[in-house]
Short mmCIF file of C-alpha atoms in Angstrom, two decimals:
data_model
loop_
_atom_site.label_atom_id
_atom_site.label_comp_id
_atom_site.label_asym_id
_atom_site.label_seq_id
_atom_site.Cartn_x
_atom_site.Cartn_y
_atom_site.Cartn_z
CA MET V 1 84.54 90.66 108.00
CA LEU V 2 84.24 89.82 104.46
CA SER V 3 83.31 85.92 105.41
CA THR V 4 80.83 87.08 107.83
CA LEU V 5 79.29 89.01 105.24
CA VAL V 6 79.16 86.39 102.84
CA ASP V 7 77.33 84.00 105.11
CA LYS V 8 74.93 86.62 105.88
CA SER V 9 74.24 87.12 102.02
CA LEU V 10 74.98 90.45 102.15
CA ILE V 11 78.02 90.33 99.64
CA TRP V 12 79.42 87.09 97.31
CA ARG V 13 82.61 85.93 96.03
CA GLU V 14 83.12 85.72 92.60
CA SER V 15 85.33 82.66 91.12
CA GLY V 16 88.17 85.43 90.14
CA GLY V 17 88.16 86.44 94.10
CA ARG V 18 86.76 89.70 93.74
CA TYR V 19 83.77 89.97 96.01
CA GLN V 20 79.94 92.08 94.38
CA MET V 21 77.12 93.95 96.50
CA HIS V 22 73.61 94.36 94.92
CA GLU V 23 73.16 97.28 94.16
CA LEU V 24 70.63 98.58 96.03
CA LEU V 25 72.25 97.08 99.50
CA ARG V 26 75.24 99.69 98.01
CA GLN V 27 72.45 102.52 97.56
CA TYR V 28 71.32 101.65 101.40
CA ALA V 29 74.89 101.26 102.79
CA ALA V 30 76.21 104.76 101.00
CA GLU V 31 73.12 106.61 102.51
CA ARG V 32 73.45 105.77 105.98
CA LEU V 33 77.53 106.71 105.24
CA ALA V 34 76.24 109.88 104.26
CA VAL V 35 74.87 110.99 107.28
CA GLU V 36 78.33 111.36 108.82
CA ALA V 37 79.81 113.70 106.11
CA GLU V 38 83.61 113.12 107.40
CA ALA V 39 83.33 109.54 107.37
CA VAL V 40 82.40 109.92 103.95
CA ARG V 41 85.16 112.01 103.33
CA GLN V 42 87.82 109.55 105.13
CA VAL V 43 86.25 106.42 103.19
CA GLN V 44 86.89 108.59 99.47
CA GLN V 45 89.91 109.64 100.42
CA ALA V 46 90.99 105.97 101.63
CA HIS V 47 89.55 104.69 98.50
CA ALA V 48 90.91 107.24 96.01
CA ARG V 49 94.83 106.89 97.45
CA TYR V 50 94.09 103.01 96.98
CA TYR V 51 93.29 102.57 93.83
CA MET V 52 95.52 105.52 92.37
CA SER V 53 98.39 103.72 93.85
CA PHE V 54 96.84 100.40 92.55
CA LEU V 55 97.10 102.28 89.39
CA GLN V 56 100.30 103.57 89.65
CA ARG V 57 102.27 100.20 90.54
CA ARG V 58 100.99 98.92 86.93
CA GLU V 59 102.41 101.96 85.00
CA PHE V 60 105.41 99.50 84.26
CA GLU V 61 103.43 96.59 82.93
CA LEU V 62 100.93 98.52 80.51
CA HIS V 63 104.33 99.01 78.30
CA PHE V 64 105.87 95.61 78.43
CA ASP V 65 104.95 91.44 78.11
CA ARG V 66 102.27 91.39 80.73
CA GLN V 67 100.30 94.42 79.10
CA ARG V 68 97.29 92.37 77.94
CA GLU V 69 96.75 90.70 81.54
CA THR V 70 97.29 94.46 83.05
CA VAL V 71 94.50 95.83 80.58
CA ARG V 72 92.47 93.24 81.66
CA GLU V 73 93.32 93.77 85.33
CA LEU V 74 92.20 97.17 85.08
CA GLU V 75 89.22 96.93 83.12
CA MET V 76 87.90 95.02 85.99
CA GLU V 77 88.53 98.03 88.29
CA MET V 78 87.45 100.83 85.78
CA ASP V 79 84.25 101.89 88.15
CA ASN V 80 86.72 101.88 91.02
CA LEU V 81 89.42 103.78 88.74
CA ARG V 82 86.82 106.36 87.48
CA ALA V 83 85.22 107.14 90.99
CA ALA V 84 89.07 107.33 92.79
CA LEU V 85 89.73 109.98 89.88
CA ARG V 86 86.61 111.72 90.48
CA TRP V 87 87.25 112.68 94.24
CA ALA V 88 91.00 113.33 93.25
CA ILE V 89 89.57 116.08 90.93
CA GLU V 90 86.53 117.61 93.19
CA SER V 91 89.41 117.46 95.98
CA ALA V 92 91.77 119.04 93.87
CA ASP V 93 94.46 116.92 95.01
CA PRO V 94 97.88 117.53 93.44
CA LEU V 95 99.49 114.58 94.85
CA LEU V 96 96.68 111.93 94.00
CA LEU V 97 96.27 113.50 90.74
CA ARG V 98 100.07 113.39 90.08
CA THR V 99 100.29 109.38 91.29
CA GLY V 100 97.51 108.19 88.69
CA ALA V 101 98.27 110.62 85.74
CA TRP V 102 100.59 109.05 83.36
CA PRO V 103 99.31 105.18 83.93
CA TYR V 104 95.65 106.70 83.75
CA TYR V 105 96.59 108.19 80.22
CA ASP V 106 98.54 104.88 79.12
CA LEU V 107 95.48 102.83 80.09
CA MET V 108 93.12 105.11 77.59
CA ASP V 109 95.37 105.26 75.34
CA ILE V 110 95.49 101.97 74.70
CA GLN V 111 92.23 101.43 75.01
CA GLY V 112 91.68 104.18 72.41
CA ARG V 113 89.21 105.85 75.12
CA TYR V 114 90.56 109.93 73.91
CA HIS V 115 87.60 111.55 74.24
CA GLU V 116 87.10 110.31 77.96
CA ALA V 117 90.47 110.55 79.20
CA CYS V 118 91.40 113.95 77.57
CA GLN V 119 87.87 115.28 79.34
CA THR V 120 88.48 114.12 82.32
CA LEU V 121 92.20 115.18 82.37
CA VAL V 122 91.00 118.67 81.41
CA GLN V 123 88.69 118.83 84.66
CA ALA V 124 91.37 117.86 86.86
CA ILE V 125 93.49 120.85 85.16
CA ASP V 126 90.38 123.24 85.55
CA HIS V 127 90.22 122.08 89.62
CA LEU V 128 94.01 122.70 89.95
CA ALA V 129 93.98 125.58 88.04
CA VAL V 130 91.84 127.78 90.45
CA LEU V 131 94.10 126.96 93.41
CA ASP V 132 97.28 129.47 94.60
CA SER V 133 100.17 128.63 92.70
CA SER V 134 102.71 126.67 94.90
CA GLU V 135 105.61 123.90 93.23
CA GLU V 136 103.47 120.67 94.02
CA ARG V 137 100.27 122.52 92.34
CA ASP V 138 102.59 123.83 89.14
CA PHE V 139 104.37 120.90 88.72
CA THR V 140 101.22 118.87 88.75
CA LEU V 141 99.51 120.90 86.03
CA ALA V 142 102.85 120.12 84.08
CA ILE V 143 102.03 116.45 84.33
CA LEU V 144 98.36 116.43 83.69
CA ARG V 145 98.62 118.97 80.20
CA CYS V 146 101.39 117.26 78.88
CA ALA V 147 99.35 113.93 79.00
CA ALA V 148 96.19 115.58 78.23
CA ALA V 149 97.87 116.95 74.73
CA ASN V 150 98.90 113.47 74.04
CA LEU V 151 95.36 112.67 74.23
CA CYS V 152 94.52 115.54 72.14
CA ILE V 153 96.68 114.13 69.18
CA ARG V 154 95.04 110.88 69.31
CA ALA V 155 91.87 112.73 69.44
CA GLY V 156 92.80 114.86 66.46
CA GLN V 157 92.38 118.28 68.57
CA PHE V 158 95.73 119.67 67.59
CA GLU V 159 95.57 123.20 68.71
CA GLU V 160 94.25 122.46 72.01
CA ALA V 161 97.51 120.15 71.93
CA ARG V 162 99.57 122.71 71.00
CA THR V 163 98.59 124.72 73.84
CA LEU V 164 98.64 122.34 76.75
CA PHE V 165 102.36 121.09 75.64
CA TYR V 166 103.09 125.17 75.55
CA GLU V 167 101.88 125.45 78.88
CA SER V 168 103.51 122.20 80.21
CA ALA V 169 106.78 123.08 78.81
CA ARG V 170 106.25 126.56 80.27
CA LEU V 171 105.32 125.49 84.05
CA PHE V 172 108.49 122.68 83.59
CA GLY V 173 110.88 125.37 82.71
CA THR V 174 109.39 127.52 85.47
CA LEU V 175 110.13 125.15 87.92
CA ASN V 176 113.37 124.31 87.03
CA ARG V 177 112.31 120.69 87.15
CA PRO V 178 112.28 117.60 84.35
CA PRO V 179 109.31 115.96 83.68
CA PRO V 180 109.26 112.36 85.55
CA PRO V 181 110.27 109.71 83.67
CA GLY V 182 108.25 107.36 81.26
CA PHE V 183 106.90 107.11 77.84
CA GLY V 184 105.41 110.52 76.67
CA THR V 185 105.94 112.88 79.49
CA GLU V 186 108.53 115.32 77.97
CA PRO V 187 106.28 118.15 76.16
CA LEU V 188 108.95 119.46 74.02
CA ILE V 189 109.12 115.69 72.46
CA GLY V 190 105.17 116.00 72.35
CA MET V 191 105.71 119.44 70.45
CA GLY V 192 107.82 117.27 68.30
CA LEU V 193 105.21 114.85 67.56
CA LEU V 194 102.74 117.47 66.88
CA ALA V 195 104.48 119.18 64.41
CA THR V 196 104.91 116.25 62.15
CA THR V 197 101.31 114.76 62.50
CA ILE V 198 100.34 117.90 61.00
CA GLY V 199 103.13 117.90 58.49
CA ARG V 200 105.41 120.86 59.81
CA PHE V 201 108.59 118.79 59.42
#
């Protein structure tokens, strides 16, 4: 199918194997797709699932010897990652948000995009917080709040970080579930980092 589109000059293939589409053609295709709301929803959901999984599969490599190559690979996909996150936030999908939360935090932390990432995670928290309480929603909120709190420390927003860490720890305790394994996922350690950062040894 891709080869046929290339033959018709509707898309082109770059040397690295990625395919590109002219912006006007992309807009036209989006307008045609928008006529069918259910088709739009299915495409956006499939896109979001693919890119949240794509991000999650690279979480380990963001911390070890392939970090530089992994960051470059993810940087090429930033528009797709942002679109996937936007859909996950707007649809308030706890599983999708939980899938991408920590690798998204890691990537943005490495790149120093603290304010953008914190704003994105707070939007996700706000969209989930209005849903009825459930174990899945509350566990995802605990994860998102801990990730956002770590970014708030980086951005110098210490009071916001304290509140987010406290709420994250409270939810993990209420659920009687530990935080997921990983770097920075434990809100109590985050509280300790915050305390030392502001000199409350």
